[in-house]
Amino acid sequence: MSFESFLVHDKLENYEDPVKYNKDWLPLVEKYRSDLADATSEEYKIKLPKPIDTLIAEQFNPLDYLYKEKLLTKEEFAITDSSATDLAAKIAKGDLTSVEVYKAFAKRAVIAHQFTNCALELFLDEGLKRAEFLDDYYKKNGKTIGPLHGVPISLKEQMNYKNKITHGGYVSQLKHIPTEHGVTIQILENLGAVFYIRTNQPQTLMHLDSNNNLIGLSKNPFNLLLSSGGSSSGEGSVVAFGGSAIGVGSDIGGSIRGPSAFSGCHGLRPTTKRVSLHGGVSAGAGQESVGAVAGPMARSIDDIDLWMKTYINDGKPWDLDHASLPMPWREVPKPAAKDLTIGVMYDDGLVRPSPPIVRGLKDTVDKLKAAGVNIVEFKPIRTKEAYETVHKMYTCDGNYMQHKLLSESGEPLTKLTKWNLNYGDGSKAYTVAENRELNVVRDSLRHEYTEFLVNNKIDFILSPTYNNVAPKSEEVYNWSYTSLFNILDFPTLVFQTGLFQDPAIDKWTEEDLKYEFRSELEKLENSSYKPDEFIGAPIGLQLSGRRYFDEEVVAAGKTIVDILKADLFKH
Amino acid sequence: MSFESFLVHDKLENYEDPVKYNKDWLPLVEKYRSDLADATSEEYKIKLPKPIDTLIAEQFNPLDYLYKEKLLTKEEFAITDSSATDLAAKIAKGDLTSVEVYKAFAKRAVIAHQFTNCALELFLDEGLKRAEFLDDYYKKNGKTIGPLHGVPISLKEQMNYKNKITHGGYVSQLKHIPTEHGVTIQILENLGAVFYIRTNQPQTLMHLDSNNNLIGLSKNPFNLLLSSGGSSSGEGSVVAFGGSAIGVGSDIGGSIRGPSAFSGCHGLRPTTKRVSLHGGVSAGAGQESVGAVAGPMARSIDDIDLWMKTYINDGKPWDLDHASLPMPWREVPKPAAKDLTIGVMYDDGLVRPSPPIVRGLKDTVDKLKAAGVNIVEFKPIRTKEAYETVHKMYTCDGNYMQHKLLSESGEPLTKLTKWNLNYGDGSKAYTVAENRELNVVRDSLRHEYTEFLVNNKIDFILSPTYNNVAPKSEEVYNWSYTSLFNILDFPTLVFQTGLFQDPAIDKWTEEDLKYEFRSELEKLENSSYKPDEFIGAPIGLQLSGRRYFDEEVVAAGKTIVDILKADLFKH
């Protein structure tokens, strides 16, 4: 079974236009790349130990290298390995300045970028000026400007940034320069955040990976051979590497959760309409069958809580975006283990998890049980129907908008763009009546899952984020574990287990090798896991709750990470 | 300009099938009608003063008649002219029994039905048994079963009712007998409500009027020549007549607000997703461009508050319906007049209000100003675009679902069904991409209105509910005043001003008669207002707030009704 044999609906012949692209657009792409190279501060740059291609081939772990080689000072490590919650508190008390904090993160972000290719845009001088402004403000007023005063925050590039190119991974949008910030960036700025890096994302924003015609692939900070995930690809790299205190991603099929799980940080896909998406580039304008969301990625669950709480309660997105719900972020205390009932979905019935994921899930369940959590098995409910339905939702405009955004420049289509444009019925333009039928299926799924959880008093579903740890770049096809919770619109937290792939133990067993694949997709996915090629990949899992029980999901996430001792700041 | 000249898109030739209808369906219709006649309790029935057609022609006011002729006992008047809030409190204290309360309302409901043709179904024996059960429960347990214990509530028929035909105005659905209650009925039952009447609605549910092939038109309790409005037609009649303590309607273009304004009660169109619509008949399954809502209609704003508060906070609809937001109903105190800023939209730029509405609005503004309310003018924003867009949303499935529901029985199409099926582009089936373009327009409208209110610190918009008081039956074409707030999804309260049409003063002036119509629709609508034919029609207005500020809208409604002294229980 080959990748190409899946591409049945649409040969995608009317997208690319090499002549137009090379003549009209490639010069803009080259300018964009050279601007990025110029912006990669010489002050902070390190000398790579070997050429990057060699490091990639060798499955180099740049995070290990960072610590071993002490590429930061002790003070810089102390800052960048603090939670945003602690940093904000220290800045507010006057124990740290915004500039100190900023410089440490800027340095670590530049190193992250050198190894992982996470940044689409760096604007370190602007970041410094902003940090200086905040320190001045603090000095003059004796107080912070807001609860995120001085916190360095990385941004997925897709969100409109005032007076900066915002392309969303589409070459055709290199001419799109918004005149104002998207609402979420505006709110974070109002709260006191410092911006200095905008991060990579794939063409179409619809890969669990990162390739595009701008700067290409982002890499995993624990193993450069592997992908950092996507579509919030660069956020995964930079946050897990420690180059920003909190990152902002977005997710319509797994785009916050894939990068978080793969790259080695935590990430929240909130329920829809709690975080504003107003002002940004995507093919989804007016699409509401499966809602996109924005949400935080961080190395501490406390920081996810901090971000959501301050963003919602202080930022009041509903005053700037009619679509955001005026639903305050509730203070939900960290639950005791014994008060939690978690349904575990070991396998979604579509694609079998690989050995490290099986181990990660088993180990987690054992520790949770030992701590007193009530664990029950959660048998997948209509997962195949859910997967087929959400795929149809992704393309049911017949890829009208994707085609418009891609063909305008005639840019070459990447491998996974070809894959996702063939989701569902590919280029078939659905009628409104057909789209509504998909919505009815979706609603019946939501109803059934909700009823099951309520009637069985199950608080959360624990599941793999993906059937594997971080895949090799451009070898990630299956979204079934993540997109399930998009069609359900269940808030879902990816948390790290603190475990990493180990080639010595995470092997297919004899029995595994006799397994009869349930589908060609499963075969394709399972075949790509070869233990020796995934060394040290983080093992992250998913915790999902009912719609709008985001606070409970995050609070339970804290309890779980405590039990697992999966604190990401310990090195 | 004639009504027919508007019907341009679709001649609707493939809907009706007289042969099939007469043979297969008419017998079911006749059975349904005779069941209703049988269920209209002889115990409670009165002798009409004249044949109903004569009363209609004479613009008879049955509410006046009820009081003048003392058709109820003093005790029955005392009960049925109490607010649900008072009744629930008295039942809870043991000062009234559920049976006493029920019998008084049942009697008044039967009289309401005799005059206004408001009921599609009466089940008075079941209501009595339920009231007896509640009294028993109270006796045994020394407490109520829930906060609506013993409150008689009328229900728009469209909502699924366990083991009862639920047709939604479609003859084809006479065979639809749900096996469980819709979520909202289930919640109200859990809270202690008593059910005994399900009320009339038009074919397609898309008229601001009531005609269908089941029982035909519902009439206005203040003037039988006039319509009770629609599509919650029977709710308007029965609630305003005092035949139920609270009614439940639904609204996608004005269907709670039209009947409330026309029939003479208050009614709330909540923001979407606060009240569950799960389980019911409509053509809107899977449609989410313009959201339908359910909401309360009552003779007191306190009762609207009571209904929303108990339904949401005690009923927790999100446990039964994934689509309902777990957003508690907040306690918002009644604001002081001086703390209110209200923007007044005197005319939406599309259809000029008739003299009684102009007077009602002017009188209301004068009283509010005198009381200290800050009044500013609200100039209509893109109302034409909003109206055209929402019309397209109503039909953009090419009427696929309406056609299915109507043509299955081949029932005759009523006049206003022909009107609404020709909204937008009529039978043109939109593609998904075209539908999304409508959503983008909608979102830009919501953005602009929200921004305008926030930036100008305007709390609410006050406007006509319709360009006229209650119209004559089947002469109501324009929804622009109501549907604006559906496309905006702004919570909107219709309240009574306490004023009524007076043919002696509500005349077109000389200047009015020289007016140059801005459209054929305006001409059609304005031409139908002849002062002598609308005697005593209630004058109700609309108060709208920002999305999810339902509580503020209701609280401000209390202040306004206090200022206007528009208490509906004073007779």
PDB file of N, CA, C and O in Angstrom, chain A residues 124-174:
ATOM      1  N   LEU A 124      13.374  40.394  17.023  1.00  0.00           N
ATOM      2  CA  LEU A 124      13.936  40.454  18.365  1.00  0.00           C
ATOM      3  C   LEU A 124      14.099  41.882  18.868  1.00  0.00           C
ATOM      4  O   LEU A 124      13.949  42.136  20.068  1.00  0.00           O
ATOM      5  N   ASP A 125      14.348  42.824  17.971  1.00  0.00           N
ATOM      6  CA  ASP A 125      14.501  44.215  18.398  1.00  0.00           C
ATOM      7  C   ASP A 125      13.168  44.761  18.915  1.00  0.00           C
ATOM      8  O   ASP A 125      13.116  45.447  19.935  1.00  0.00           O
ATOM      9  N   GLU A 126      12.124  44.430  18.201  1.00  0.00           N
ATOM     10  CA  GLU A 126      10.795  44.872  18.650  1.00  0.00           C
ATOM     11  C   GLU A 126      10.457  44.269  20.000  1.00  0.00           C
ATOM     12  O   GLU A 126       9.874  44.934  20.861  1.00  0.00           O
ATOM     13  N   GLY A 127      10.812  42.992  20.165  1.00  0.00           N
ATOM     14  CA  GLY A 127      10.559  42.340  21.449  1.00  0.00           C
ATOM     15  C   GLY A 127      11.292  43.055  22.574  1.00  0.00           C
ATOM     16  O   GLY A 127      10.723  43.308  23.640  1.00  0.00           O
ATOM     17  N   LEU A 128      12.551  43.406  22.299  1.00  0.00           N
ATOM     18  CA  LEU A 128      13.352  44.090  23.314  1.00  0.00           C
ATOM     19  C   LEU A 128      12.749  45.449  23.669  1.00  0.00           C
ATOM     20  O   LEU A 128      12.630  45.807  24.846  1.00  0.00           O
ATOM     21  N   LYS A 129      12.329  46.180  22.639  1.00  0.00           N
ATOM     22  CA  LYS A 129      11.720  47.492  22.897  1.00  0.00           C
ATOM     23  C   LYS A 129      10.459  47.356  23.748  1.00  0.00           C
ATOM     24  O   LYS A 129      10.203  48.153  24.646  1.00  0.00           O
ATOM     25  N   ARG A 130       9.704  46.351  23.441  1.00  0.00           N
ATOM     26  CA  ARG A 130       8.470  46.109  24.206  1.00  0.00           C
ATOM     27  C   ARG A 130       8.812  45.784  25.669  1.00  0.00           C
ATOM     28  O   ARG A 130       8.178  46.319  26.592  1.00  0.00           O
ATOM     29  N   ALA A 131       9.829  44.938  25.863  1.00  0.00           N
ATOM     30  CA  ALA A 131      10.224  44.584  27.241  1.00  0.00           C
ATOM     31  C   ALA A 131      10.714  45.832  27.985  1.00  0.00           C
ATOM     32  O   ALA A 131      10.383  46.039  29.157  1.00  0.00           O
ATOM     33  N   GLU A 132      11.464  46.666  27.275  1.00  0.00           N
ATOM     34  CA  GLU A 132      11.941  47.916  27.892  1.00  0.00           C
ATOM     35  C   GLU A 132      10.762  48.820  28.258  1.00  0.00           C
ATOM     36  O   GLU A 132      10.712  49.403  29.340  1.00  0.00           O
ATOM     37  N   PHE A 133       9.820  48.914  27.344  1.00  0.00           N
ATOM     38  CA  PHE A 133       8.624  49.729  27.603  1.00  0.00           C
ATOM     39  C   PHE A 133       7.907  49.225  28.861  1.00  0.00           C
ATOM     40  O   PHE A 133       7.480  50.009  29.709  1.00  0.00           O
ATOM     41  N   LEU A 134       7.803  47.913  28.973  1.00  0.00           N
ATOM     42  CA  LEU A 134       7.091  47.349  30.129  1.00  0.00           C
ATOM     43  C   LEU A 134       7.848  47.632  31.425  1.00  0.00           C
ATOM     44  O   LEU A 134       7.245  47.949  32.454  1.00  0.00           O
ATOM     45  N   ASP A 135       9.174  47.531  31.373  1.00  0.00           N
ATOM     46  CA  ASP A 135       9.962  47.858  32.574  1.00  0.00           C
ATOM     47  C   ASP A 135       9.776  49.325  32.953  1.00  0.00           C
ATOM     48  O   ASP A 135       9.615  49.655  34.138  1.00  0.00           O
ATOM     49  N   ASP A 136       9.775  50.187  31.954  1.00  0.00           N
ATOM     50  CA  ASP A 136       9.522  51.611  32.216  1.00  0.00           C
ATOM     51  C   ASP A 136       8.158  51.813  32.862  1.00  0.00           C
ATOM     52  O   ASP A 136       8.011  52.563  33.825  1.00  0.00           O
ATOM     53  N   TYR A 137       7.192  51.154  32.279  1.00  0.00           N
ATOM     54  CA  TYR A 137       5.821  51.272  32.785  1.00  0.00           C
ATOM     55  C   TYR A 137       5.776  50.863  34.251  1.00  0.00           C
ATOM     56  O   TYR A 137       5.188  51.542  35.089  1.00  0.00           O
ATOM     57  N   TYR A 138       6.418  49.748  34.534  1.00  0.00           N
ATOM     58  CA  TYR A 138       6.432  49.221  35.905  1.00  0.00           C
ATOM     59  C   TYR A 138       7.105  50.212  36.852  1.00  0.00           C
ATOM     60  O   TYR A 138       6.641  50.457  37.963  1.00  0.00           O
ATOM     61  N   LYS A 139       8.212  50.779  36.369  1.00  0.00           N
ATOM     62  CA  LYS A 139       8.960  51.724  37.193  1.00  0.00           C
ATOM     63  C   LYS A 139       8.102  52.963  37.491  1.00  0.00           C
ATOM     64  O   LYS A 139       7.979  53.407  38.620  1.00  0.00           O
ATOM     65  N   LYS A 140       7.443  53.471  36.434  1.00  0.00           N
ATOM     66  CA  LYS A 140       6.645  54.686  36.596  1.00  0.00           C
ATOM     67  C   LYS A 140       5.388  54.472  37.411  1.00  0.00           C
ATOM     68  O   LYS A 140       4.984  55.330  38.194  1.00  0.00           O
ATOM     69  N   ASN A 141       4.732  53.358  37.187  1.00  0.00           N
ATOM     70  CA  ASN A 141       3.412  53.151  37.784  1.00  0.00           C
ATOM     71  C   ASN A 141       3.424  52.262  39.024  1.00  0.00           C
ATOM     72  O   ASN A 141       2.409  52.136  39.701  1.00  0.00           O
ATOM     73  N   GLY A 142       4.575  51.637  39.261  1.00  0.00           N
ATOM     74  CA  GLY A 142       4.657  50.770  40.428  1.00  0.00           C
ATOM     75  C   GLY A 142       3.772  49.546  40.339  1.00  0.00           C
ATOM     76  O   GLY A 142       3.470  48.907  41.345  1.00  0.00           O
ATOM     77  N   LYS A 143       3.332  49.225  39.141  1.00  0.00           N
ATOM     78  CA  LYS A 143       2.504  48.025  38.966  1.00  0.00           C
ATOM     79  C   LYS A 143       2.629  47.546  37.524  1.00  0.00           C
ATOM     80  O   LYS A 143       3.127  48.271  36.648  1.00  0.00           O
ATOM     81  N   THR A 144       2.160  46.337  37.296  1.00  0.00           N
ATOM     82  CA  THR A 144       2.231  45.766  35.947  1.00  0.00           C
ATOM     83  C   THR A 144       1.116  46.333  35.085  1.00  0.00           C
ATOM     84  O   THR A 144       0.117  46.840  35.586  1.00  0.00           O
ATOM     85  N   ILE A 145       1.302  46.167  33.791  1.00  0.00           N
ATOM     86  CA  ILE A 145       0.286  46.650  32.845  1.00  0.00           C
ATOM     87  C   ILE A 145      -0.878  45.663  32.746  1.00  0.00           C
ATOM     88  O   ILE A 145      -1.975  46.006  32.342  1.00  0.00           O
ATOM     89  N   GLY A 146      -0.616  44.420  33.126  1.00  0.00           N
ATOM     90  CA  GLY A 146      -1.630  43.362  33.066  1.00  0.00           C
ATOM     91  C   GLY A 146      -1.040  42.076  33.583  1.00  0.00           C
ATOM     92  O   GLY A 146       0.159  42.003  33.890  1.00  0.00           O
ATOM     93  N   PRO A 147      -1.862  41.044  33.688  1.00  0.00           N
ATOM     94  CA  PRO A 147      -1.409  39.804  34.337  1.00  0.00           C
ATOM     95  C   PRO A 147      -0.331  39.025  33.561  1.00  0.00           C
ATOM     96  O   PRO A 147       0.276  38.126  34.128  1.00  0.00           O
ATOM     97  N   LEU A 148      -0.129  39.353  32.284  1.00  0.00           N
ATOM     98  CA  LEU A 148       0.936  38.675  31.531  1.00  0.00           C
ATOM     99  C   LEU A 148       2.103  39.640  31.260  1.00  0.00           C
ATOM    100  O   LEU A 148       2.908  39.423  30.344  1.00  0.00           O
ATOM    101  N   HIS A 149       2.206  40.665  32.071  1.00  0.00           N
ATOM    102  CA  HIS A 149       3.278  41.671  31.952  1.00  0.00           C
ATOM    103  C   HIS A 149       4.649  40.991  31.843  1.00  0.00           C
ATOM    104  O   HIS A 149       5.076  40.305  32.765  1.00  0.00           O
ATOM    105  N   GLY A 150       5.279  41.175  30.682  1.00  0.00           N
ATOM    106  CA  GLY A 150       6.637  40.674  30.504  1.00  0.00           C
ATOM    107  C   GLY A 150       6.756  39.211  30.138  1.00  0.00           C
ATOM    108  O   GLY A 150       7.872  38.688  30.024  1.00  0.00           O
ATOM    109  N   VAL A 151       5.641  38.524  29.920  1.00  0.00           N
ATOM    110  CA  VAL A 151       5.731  37.104  29.570  1.00  0.00           C
ATOM    111  C   VAL A 151       5.965  36.944  28.063  1.00  0.00           C
ATOM    112  O   VAL A 151       5.167  37.418  27.257  1.00  0.00           O
ATOM    113  N   PRO A 152       7.072  36.301  27.682  1.00  0.00           N
ATOM    114  CA  PRO A 152       7.364  36.115  26.248  1.00  0.00           C
ATOM    115  C   PRO A 152       6.470  35.029  25.662  1.00  0.00           C
ATOM    116  O   PRO A 152       6.491  33.888  26.114  1.00  0.00           O
ATOM    117  N   ILE A 153       5.694  35.415  24.675  1.00  0.00           N
ATOM    118  CA  ILE A 153       4.717  34.493  24.080  1.00  0.00           C
ATOM    119  C   ILE A 153       4.985  34.341  22.589  1.00  0.00           C
ATOM    120  O   ILE A 153       5.141  35.334  21.868  1.00  0.00           O
ATOM    121  N   SER A 154       5.073  33.090  22.145  1.00  0.00           N
ATOM    122  CA  SER A 154       5.258  32.798  20.714  1.00  0.00           C
ATOM    123  C   SER A 154       3.896  32.628  20.055  1.00  0.00           C
ATOM    124  O   SER A 154       2.936  32.212  20.692  1.00  0.00           O
ATOM    125  N   LEU A 155       3.827  32.952  18.770  1.00  0.00           N
ATOM    126  CA  LEU A 155       2.545  33.003  18.062  1.00  0.00           C
ATOM    127  C   LEU A 155       2.598  32.212  16.769  1.00  0.00           C
ATOM    128  O   LEU A 155       3.491  32.422  15.943  1.00  0.00           O
ATOM    129  N   LYS A 156       1.648  31.342  16.586  1.00  0.00           N
ATOM    130  CA  LYS A 156       1.497  30.701  15.284  1.00  0.00           C
ATOM    131  C   LYS A 156       1.280  31.804  14.249  1.00  0.00           C
ATOM    132  O   LYS A 156       0.502  32.738  14.481  1.00  0.00           O
ATOM    133  N   GLU A 157       1.960  31.685  13.133  1.00  0.00           N
ATOM    134  CA  GLU A 157       2.006  32.804  12.181  1.00  0.00           C
ATOM    135  C   GLU A 157       0.662  33.160  11.584  1.00  0.00           C
ATOM    136  O   GLU A 157       0.415  34.313  11.194  1.00  0.00           O
ATOM    137  N   GLN A 158      -0.227  32.180  11.507  1.00  0.00           N
ATOM    138  CA  GLN A 158      -1.533  32.341  10.872  1.00  0.00           C
ATOM    139  C   GLN A 158      -2.372  33.512  11.392  1.00  0.00           C
ATOM    140  O   GLN A 158      -3.217  34.048  10.680  1.00  0.00           O
ATOM    141  N   MET A 159      -2.123  33.906  12.641  1.00  0.00           N
ATOM    142  CA  MET A 159      -2.922  34.992  13.235  1.00  0.00           C
ATOM    143  C   MET A 159      -2.445  36.346  12.732  1.00  0.00           C
ATOM    144  O   MET A 159      -1.237  36.620  12.723  1.00  0.00           O
ATOM    145  N   ASN A 160      -3.395  37.187  12.348  1.00  0.00           N
ATOM    146  CA  ASN A 160      -3.038  38.519  11.847  1.00  0.00           C
ATOM    147  C   ASN A 160      -2.169  39.278  12.848  1.00  0.00           C
ATOM    148  O   ASN A 160      -2.496  39.358  14.027  1.00  0.00           O
ATOM    149  N   TYR A 161      -1.069  39.809  12.325  1.00  0.00           N
ATOM    150  CA  TYR A 161      -0.176  40.632  13.140  1.00  0.00           C
ATOM    151  C   TYR A 161      -0.053  41.972  12.430  1.00  0.00           C
ATOM    152  O   TYR A 161       0.319  42.042  11.254  1.00  0.00           O
ATOM    153  N   LYS A 162      -0.361  43.005  13.161  1.00  0.00           N
ATOM    154  CA  LYS A 162      -0.394  44.351  12.589  1.00  0.00           C
ATOM    155  C   LYS A 162       0.900  44.693  11.827  1.00  0.00           C
ATOM    156  O   LYS A 162       1.993  44.574  12.388  1.00  0.00           O
ATOM    157  N   ASN A 163       0.732  45.088  10.614  1.00  0.00           N
ATOM    158  CA  ASN A 163       1.843  45.554   9.760  1.00  0.00           C
ATOM    159  C   ASN A 163       2.903  44.498   9.453  1.00  0.00           C
ATOM    160  O   ASN A 163       4.003  44.845   9.034  1.00  0.00           O
ATOM    161  N   LYS A 164       2.583  43.231   9.648  1.00  0.00           N
ATOM    162  CA  LYS A 164       3.508  42.160   9.272  1.00  0.00           C
ATOM    163  C   LYS A 164       2.793  41.211   8.309  1.00  0.00           C
ATOM    164  O   LYS A 164       1.606  40.906   8.499  1.00  0.00           O
ATOM    165  N   ILE A 165       3.554  40.740   7.331  1.00  0.00           N
ATOM    166  CA  ILE A 165       3.004  39.722   6.435  1.00  0.00           C
ATOM    167  C   ILE A 165       2.368  38.630   7.286  1.00  0.00           C
ATOM    168  O   ILE A 165       2.952  38.171   8.269  1.00  0.00           O
ATOM    169  N   THR A 166       1.163  38.225   6.891  1.00  0.00           N
ATOM    170  CA  THR A 166       0.507  37.096   7.557  1.00  0.00           C
ATOM    171  C   THR A 166       0.006  36.176   6.451  1.00  0.00           C
ATOM    172  O   THR A 166      -0.949  36.504   5.746  1.00  0.00           O
ATOM    173  N   HIS A 167       0.684  35.043   6.279  1.00  0.00           N
ATOM    174  CA  HIS A 167       0.409  34.210   5.092  1.00  0.00           C
ATOM    175  C   HIS A 167      -0.249  32.879   5.408  1.00  0.00           C
ATOM    176  O   HIS A 167      -0.804  32.234   4.521  1.00  0.00           O
ATOM    177  N   GLY A 168      -0.195  32.434   6.638  1.00  0.00           N
ATOM    178  CA  GLY A 168      -0.855  31.178   6.986  1.00  0.00           C
ATOM    179  C   GLY A 168      -0.312  29.957   6.245  1.00  0.00           C
ATOM    180  O   GLY A 168      -1.021  28.949   6.127  1.00  0.00           O
ATOM    181  N   GLY A 169       0.891  30.052   5.707  1.00  0.00           N
ATOM    182  CA  GLY A 169       1.467  28.914   4.986  1.00  0.00           C
ATOM    183  C   GLY A 169       1.194  28.933   3.490  1.00  0.00           C
ATOM    184  O   GLY A 169       1.656  28.056   2.754  1.00  0.00           O
ATOM    185  N   TYR A 170       0.430  29.925   3.031  1.00  0.00           N
ATOM    186  CA  TYR A 170       0.121  30.061   1.603  1.00  0.00           C
ATOM    187  C   TYR A 170       1.038  31.112   0.981  1.00  0.00           C
ATOM    188  O   TYR A 170       1.053  32.267   1.432  1.00  0.00           O
ATOM    189  N   VAL A 171       1.718  30.748  -0.071  1.00  0.00           N
ATOM    190  CA  VAL A 171       2.576  31.716  -0.762  1.00  0.00           C
ATOM    191  C   VAL A 171       1.754  32.908  -1.253  1.00  0.00           C
ATOM    192  O   VAL A 171       2.183  34.064  -1.181  1.00  0.00           O
ATOM    193  N   SER A 172       0.531  32.617  -1.708  1.00  0.00           N
ATOM    194  CA  SER A 172      -0.309  33.707  -2.256  1.00  0.00           C
ATOM    195  C   SER A 172      -0.583  34.800  -1.230  1.00  0.00           C
ATOM    196  O   SER A 172      -0.928  35.924  -1.596  1.00  0.00           O
ATOM    197  N   GLN A 173      -0.448  34.482   0.051  1.00  0.00           N
ATOM    198  CA  GLN A 173      -0.750  35.472   1.081  1.00  0.00           C
ATOM    199  C   GLN A 173       0.478  36.271   1.528  1.00  0.00           C
ATOM    200  O   GLN A 173       0.415  37.028   2.492  1.00  0.00           O
ATOM    201  N   LEU A 174       1.584  36.106   0.802  1.00  0.00           N
ATOM    202  CA  LEU A 174       2.762  36.905   1.134  1.00  0.00           C
ATOM    203  C   LEU A 174       2.500  38.396   0.926  1.00  0.00           C
ATOM    204  O   LEU A 174       3.243  39.243   1.427  1.00  0.00           O
TER     205      LEU A 174
END
